[in-house]
Coordinates of C-alpha atoms and ligand atoms in Angstrom, one line a residue:
M1 CA -11.8 -10.0 17.2
T2 CA -14.3 -7.4 16.2
A3 CA -14.6 -5.8 12.8
I4 CA -14.0 -2.0 13.0
I5 CA -14.6 -1.3 9.3
T6 CA -17.1 -3.2 7.2
G7 CA -18.0 -2.8 3.6
K8 CA -21.0 -4.7 2.1
N9 CA -21.5 -4.7 -1.6
L10 CA -19.7 -1.3 -1.5
T11 CA -19.9 0.4 -4.8
K12 CA -18.7 3.8 -6.2
R13 CA -19.6 5.1 -9.6
Y14 CA -18.3 8.3 -11.2
G15 CA -20.6 8.7 -14.1
D16 CA -20.1 5.7 -16.3
I17 CA -17.0 4.5 -14.4
T18 CA -17.5 2.0 -11.7
A19 CA -14.4 2.7 -9.6
V20 CA -15.4 0.3 -6.8
D21 CA -17.6 -2.6 -7.8
S22 CA -19.6 -4.3 -5.0
V23 CA -16.7 -5.3 -2.7
N24 CA -17.1 -6.9 0.7
F25 CA -14.6 -6.7 3.6
A26 CA -14.3 -6.7 7.3
I27 CA -11.2 -5.1 8.9
E28 CA -10.5 -6.1 12.4
Q29 CA -9.6 -3.8 15.2
G30 CA -5.9 -3.4 15.6
E31 CA -5.2 -4.9 12.2
L32 CA -2.8 -3.5 9.6
F33 CA -4.8 -4.0 6.4
G34 CA -3.4 -3.4 2.9
F35 CA -5.0 -2.5 -0.4
L36 CA -2.9 -3.3 -3.5
G37 CA -3.8 -2.8 -7.1
P38 CA -2.7 -1.2 -10.4
N39 CA -3.2 2.5 -11.1
G40 CA -6.9 3.2 -11.3
A41 CA -7.9 0.0 -9.5
G42 CA -10.1 1.8 -7.0
K43 CA -7.9 1.9 -3.9
T44 CA -8.0 5.7 -3.2
T45 CA -11.7 5.6 -3.9
I46 CA -12.3 3.1 -1.2
M47 CA -10.1 5.2 1.2
K48 CA -12.1 8.3 0.3
M49 CA -15.4 6.7 1.0
I50 CA -14.1 5.6 4.4
Y51 CA -12.9 9.0 5.3
C52 CA -16.2 10.5 4.0
F53 CA -14.6 12.5 1.2
V54 CA -16.7 11.0 -1.5
S55 CA -20.2 9.6 -1.2
V56 CA -21.1 5.9 -1.4
T57 CA -23.1 5.1 -4.6
S58 CA -24.6 1.8 -3.2
G59 CA -24.0 -0.8 -0.6
Q60 CA -23.0 -0.2 3.0
L61 CA -19.9 1.1 4.7
R62 CA -19.6 1.2 8.5
V63 CA -16.8 2.5 10.6
K64 CA -17.0 1.5 14.3
G65 CA -20.7 0.8 13.8
M66 CA -21.3 4.3 12.2
D67 CA -22.7 4.5 8.7
V68 CA -20.3 6.8 6.8
M69 CA -23.3 8.4 4.9
N70 CA -25.3 9.2 8.1
K71 CA -22.5 9.8 10.7
P72 CA -19.6 11.5 8.8
R73 CA -18.7 13.7 11.7
G74 CA -18.5 10.8 14.1
V75 CA -16.4 8.8 11.6
K76 CA -14.0 11.7 10.8
K77 CA -13.3 12.2 14.5
I78 CA -11.8 8.8 15.0
L79 CA -9.8 8.8 11.8
G80 CA -6.3 10.0 10.9
V81 CA -5.8 10.5 7.2
V82 CA -2.7 10.7 5.0
P83 CA -4.1 11.3 1.5
Q84 CA -2.3 10.3 -1.6
E85 CA -1.6 13.9 -2.7
D86 CA 0.2 16.0 -0.1
N87 CA -2.1 18.9 0.8
L88 CA 0.0 20.7 3.3
D89 CA -0.2 24.5 3.5
P90 CA 3.0 25.6 1.7
D91 CA 3.1 29.0 3.4
L92 CA 3.1 27.8 6.9
T93 CA 5.9 26.2 8.8
T94 CA 6.2 22.5 9.6
Y95 CA 5.0 23.3 13.2
E96 CA 2.2 25.6 12.2
N97 CA 0.8 23.0 9.8
L98 CA 0.3 20.7 12.7
I99 CA -1.2 23.4 15.0
T100 CA -3.6 24.7 12.3
Y101 CA -4.8 21.2 11.5
S102 CA -5.4 20.4 15.1
R103 CA -8.1 23.2 15.1
Y104 CA -10.3 21.1 12.8
Y105 CA -10.6 18.6 15.7
G106 CA -11.2 21.2 18.4
I107 CA -8.0 20.3 20.2
S108 CA -7.0 22.8 22.9
K109 CA -3.9 24.9 22.1
K110 CA -2.0 23.5 25.0
D111 CA -2.7 19.9 23.9
A112 CA -2.0 20.7 20.3
V113 CA 1.4 22.2 21.1
A114 CA 2.4 19.1 23.2
R115 CA 1.1 16.8 20.5
A116 CA 2.9 18.6 17.7
R117 CA 6.2 18.5 19.5
E118 CA 5.8 14.8 20.2
L119 CA 5.0 14.1 16.6
L120 CA 7.8 16.2 15.1
E121 CA 10.1 14.2 17.4
F122 CA 8.5 10.9 16.4
F123 CA 9.0 11.6 12.7
S124 CA 12.5 13.1 13.1
L125 CA 11.3 16.5 11.9
N126 CA 12.5 18.5 14.9
V127 CA 15.3 20.4 13.1
K128 CA 12.8 21.6 10.4
N129 CA 10.0 22.7 12.7
Q130 CA 10.4 26.3 11.8
S131 CA 11.0 25.7 8.1
A132 CA 8.3 26.7 5.6
V133 CA 6.8 23.6 4.0
M134 CA 8.0 24.7 0.6
E135 CA 11.6 24.4 1.9
L136 CA 11.1 20.7 2.8
S137 CA 12.2 17.9 0.6
G138 CA 9.5 15.5 -0.8
G139 CA 10.2 12.9 1.9
M140 CA 10.1 15.4 4.7
K141 CA 6.7 16.6 3.4
R142 CA 5.5 13.0 3.4
R143 CA 6.6 12.5 7.0
L144 CA 4.9 15.8 8.0
T145 CA 1.7 14.6 6.4
L146 CA 2.0 11.4 8.4
A147 CA 2.5 13.5 11.6
R148 CA -0.5 15.6 10.8
G149 CA -2.6 12.4 10.3
L150 CA -1.9 11.6 13.9
I151 CA -2.6 15.0 15.5
N152 CA -6.0 13.9 16.8
D153 CA -4.7 10.6 18.3
P154 CA -6.9 8.6 15.9
E155 CA -8.2 5.0 16.5
I156 CA -7.9 4.3 12.8
L157 CA -5.1 5.6 10.5
I158 CA -5.7 5.7 6.7
L159 CA -2.5 5.8 4.7
D160 CA -2.8 6.2 0.9
E161 CA 0.7 5.5 -0.4
P162 CA 2.5 6.9 2.6
T163 CA 6.0 6.0 1.5
T164 CA 5.9 6.9 -2.2
G165 CA 9.1 8.9 -2.9
L166 CA 10.8 8.2 0.4
D167 CA 14.4 7.1 0.6
P168 CA 15.2 3.7 2.2
Q169 CA 16.0 5.3 5.6
A170 CA 12.8 7.3 5.7
R171 CA 10.8 4.2 4.5
H172 CA 12.3 2.1 7.3
L173 CA 11.6 4.9 9.8
V174 CA 8.0 5.0 8.7
W175 CA 7.7 1.2 8.9
Q176 CA 9.0 1.2 12.5
K177 CA 6.6 4.0 13.4
L178 CA 3.7 2.1 11.9
R179 CA 4.6 -1.0 13.9
E180 CA 4.8 1.2 17.0
L181 CA 1.4 2.6 16.3
K182 CA 0.0 -0.9 15.7
R183 CA 1.4 -2.0 19.1
K184 CA -0.6 0.9 20.6
G185 CA -3.8 -0.8 19.1
I186 CA -4.4 1.6 16.2
T187 CA -6.0 0.0 13.2
I188 CA -4.1 0.9 10.0
L189 CA -5.3 0.9 6.4
L190 CA -2.5 1.1 3.9
T191 CA -2.3 1.4 0.2
T192 CA 1.1 0.9 -1.5
H193 CA 2.7 -0.1 -4.8
Y194 CA 5.6 -1.5 -2.9
M195 CA 5.1 -5.2 -2.6
D196 CA 7.9 -5.7 -0.1
E197 CA 6.3 -3.1 2.1
A198 CA 3.0 -4.8 2.0
T199 CA 4.6 -8.2 2.7
Y200 CA 6.5 -6.8 5.7
L201 CA 3.7 -4.7 7.2
C202 CA 0.3 -6.1 6.4
D203 CA -1.5 -8.7 8.5
R204 CA -3.9 -9.2 5.7
L205 CA -4.4 -7.5 2.3
V206 CA -6.6 -7.4 -0.7
M207 CA -5.6 -7.1 -4.3
I208 CA -8.0 -5.0 -6.4
D209 CA -8.3 -4.8 -10.1
N210 CA -11.0 -2.8 -12.0
G211 CA -12.8 -2.1 -8.7
K212 CA -13.1 -5.8 -7.7
F213 CA -11.1 -7.8 -5.2
I214 CA -9.2 -10.5 -6.9
A215 CA -7.2 -12.0 -4.0
E216 CA -7.2 -11.6 -0.2
G217 CA -5.4 -13.0 2.8
P218 CA -2.2 -12.7 4.8
P219 CA 0.7 -11.9 2.5
M220 CA 2.7 -15.1 3.1
E221 CA -0.3 -17.2 2.5
L222 CA -0.9 -15.5 -0.8
I223 CA 2.7 -16.0 -1.8
R224 CA 2.4 -19.7 -1.0
K225 CA -0.4 -19.9 -3.7
L226 CA 2.2 -19.4 -6.4
P227 CA 3.2 -22.5 -8.3
G228 CA 6.7 -22.5 -6.8
R229 CA 8.6 -21.1 -3.9
M230 CA 11.5 -20.0 -6.1
V231 CA 11.7 -18.2 -9.4
I232 CA 14.4 -18.5 -12.0
E233 CA 14.5 -15.5 -14.3
L234 CA 16.2 -16.0 -17.7
Q235 CA 16.7 -12.4 -18.9
E236 CA 17.6 -11.0 -22.3
I237 CA 16.0 -14.0 -24.1
E238 CA 15.1 -13.3 -27.8
G239 CA 12.4 -15.2 -29.7
Q240 CA 14.9 -17.5 -31.4
V241 CA 16.7 -18.4 -28.1
Y242 CA 13.3 -19.0 -26.5
E243 CA 12.4 -21.5 -29.2
S244 CA 15.6 -23.4 -28.5
L245 CA 15.0 -23.3 -24.7
K246 CA 11.4 -24.5 -24.9
P247 CA 12.2 -28.3 -25.0
L248 CA 14.3 -27.9 -21.9
I249 CA 11.6 -26.2 -19.8
E250 CA 8.5 -27.7 -21.3
N251 CA 7.7 -29.6 -18.0
E252 CA 8.1 -26.5 -15.9
V253 CA 5.6 -23.9 -14.9
Y254 CA 6.8 -20.8 -16.7
E255 CA 5.8 -17.5 -18.3
Y256 CA 7.6 -15.7 -21.1
F257 CA 7.0 -11.9 -21.1
G258 CA 9.1 -9.2 -22.9
D259 CA 12.6 -10.5 -22.9
T260 CA 12.3 -12.7 -19.8
I261 CA 11.3 -16.3 -19.0
Y262 CA 10.0 -16.7 -15.4
I263 CA 10.2 -20.3 -14.2
F264 CA 8.4 -21.1 -10.9
T265 CA 9.8 -24.1 -9.1
N266 CA 10.4 -25.6 -5.7
D267 CA 13.6 -27.2 -6.9
P268 CA 15.7 -24.8 -9.0
K269 CA 19.0 -26.8 -9.0
P270 CA 18.2 -29.4 -11.7
I271 CA 16.7 -26.7 -13.9
L272 CA 19.8 -24.5 -13.5
D273 CA 22.0 -27.5 -14.2
S274 CA 20.2 -28.4 -17.4
L275 CA 20.5 -24.7 -18.6
A276 CA 24.1 -24.4 -17.6
E277 CA 25.6 -25.2 -21.0
M278 CA 23.3 -22.8 -22.9
N279 CA 25.5 -19.9 -21.9
L280 CA 22.4 -17.6 -21.3
P281 CA 23.2 -13.9 -20.8
R282 CA 21.6 -13.4 -17.5
V283 CA 20.2 -15.9 -15.1
I284 CA 18.7 -14.9 -11.7
E285 CA 17.5 -17.2 -9.0
R286 CA 15.3 -15.7 -6.2
Y287 CA 12.4 -16.4 -3.9
A288 CA 8.9 -16.0 -5.3
N289 CA 7.2 -12.9 -3.8
L290 CA 4.0 -10.9 -3.7
E291 CA 4.9 -9.0 -6.8
D292 CA 4.9 -12.2 -8.8
L293 CA 1.4 -12.9 -7.6
F294 CA 0.4 -9.3 -8.3
L295 CA 1.7 -9.5 -11.9
K296 CA 0.2 -13.0 -12.4
L297 CA -3.2 -11.8 -11.3
T298 CA -3.3 -8.3 -12.9
G299 CA -1.2 -9.0 -16.0
R300 CA 2.1 -7.5 -16.9
S301 CA 0.8 -4.8 -19.2
L302 CA 0.8 -1.2 -18.1
R303 CA -2.5 0.5 -17.0
E304 CA -3.5 3.8 -18.4
Ligands
ATP1 N1 -13.3 12.4 -9.1 C1 -13.3 11.5 -10.0 N2 -14.1 11.6 -11.1 C2 -14.2 10.7 -12.1 N3 -13.5 9.5 -12.0 C3 -12.7 9.3 -11.0 C4 -12.5 10.3 -9.9 N4 -11.7 9.8 -9.0 C5 -11.2 8.6 -9.5 N5 -11.8 8.3 -10.7 C6 -11.7 7.1 -11.5 O1 -11.9 6.0 -10.6 C7 -11.1 4.9 -10.9 C8 -10.3 4.5 -9.6 O2 -9.4 5.6 -9.2 P1 -8.6 5.5 -7.9 O3 -8.0 6.9 -7.7 O4 -9.5 5.0 -6.8 O5 -7.5 4.5 -8.2 P2 -6.2 4.0 -7.4 O6 -6.4 2.5 -7.2 O7 -6.1 4.8 -6.2 O8 -5.0 4.3 -8.4 P3 -3.5 4.8 -8.1 O9 -2.7 3.6 -7.8 O10 -3.1 5.4 -9.5 O11 -3.5 5.8 -7.0 C9 -10.2 5.4 -12.0 O12 -10.7 4.9 -13.2 C10 -10.2 6.9 -11.9 O13 -10.0 7.5 -13.2
MG2 MG1 -4.7 6.1 -5.5

């Protein structure tokens, strides 16, 4: 395997804010690589440095051997970008948006037309190809932005929250398409706040907090680092009830946050049995997941 994108001590400062703080990574060719992290963690900033939209403050960032600061034209040529904010032209139709965008890449009209048709089909936007963008629903706009990101047949696709606001059908459609693109050998970078999405799609991912990487690896490997394979959630637990429960769970690995006790375990049955006669309002048993790890590492409180 060869790394197609490498960051070494990569840092981005906006004035006093260090948005990305000396991170190191190597993304392999053909890999689907995820960036997870709370709001303001620095995900979009990393993406923007890769697609040469903001400058690198210090450190090194190379895309297919090209330094992003010295060879931005070469880098942009092999990238497809789906930015976090939709920036489609609202006055143009779905179809025209694709054609207009293709001009930035110097694609011939004939090729652009063929490619636009193919992509509209690929993202099930055919019936809307003559609709103005402002007549599209949020999810359709997102799919059009995805289609637009592929107009130049990129080697690397950068997706900044591609499925935010999509309904389950559209989300699954996008997942299928991403896997299809991956099979074609395209390297895909993905940021998402959906932990299930990251678990299903990513070969490897990093979790970022305050501009630093705090975990990295294949999703299932990361999940296995949790103190148990199962989680018992005891919900609607008030302080008093918590005090009375404490002796029953004192030997377990658990966390009490808000109104919920989270117990991590490999063997839920004896715990559930011991709690049975307590008549607790809401008990949920489920598998531990990436979101548990995310919340464990980044804390449960809201980011500004
Ligand atoms: N143009 C800018 N000028 C100043 N500060 C910025 C700018 N862009 C981003 N920041 C700051 O950099 C930090 C990282 O922002 P970034 O957009 O990379 O976060 P993110 O991880 O993508 O968050 P989200 O999940 O909300 O999209 C934040 O503190 C943000 O306020
Ligand atoms: Mg972002």
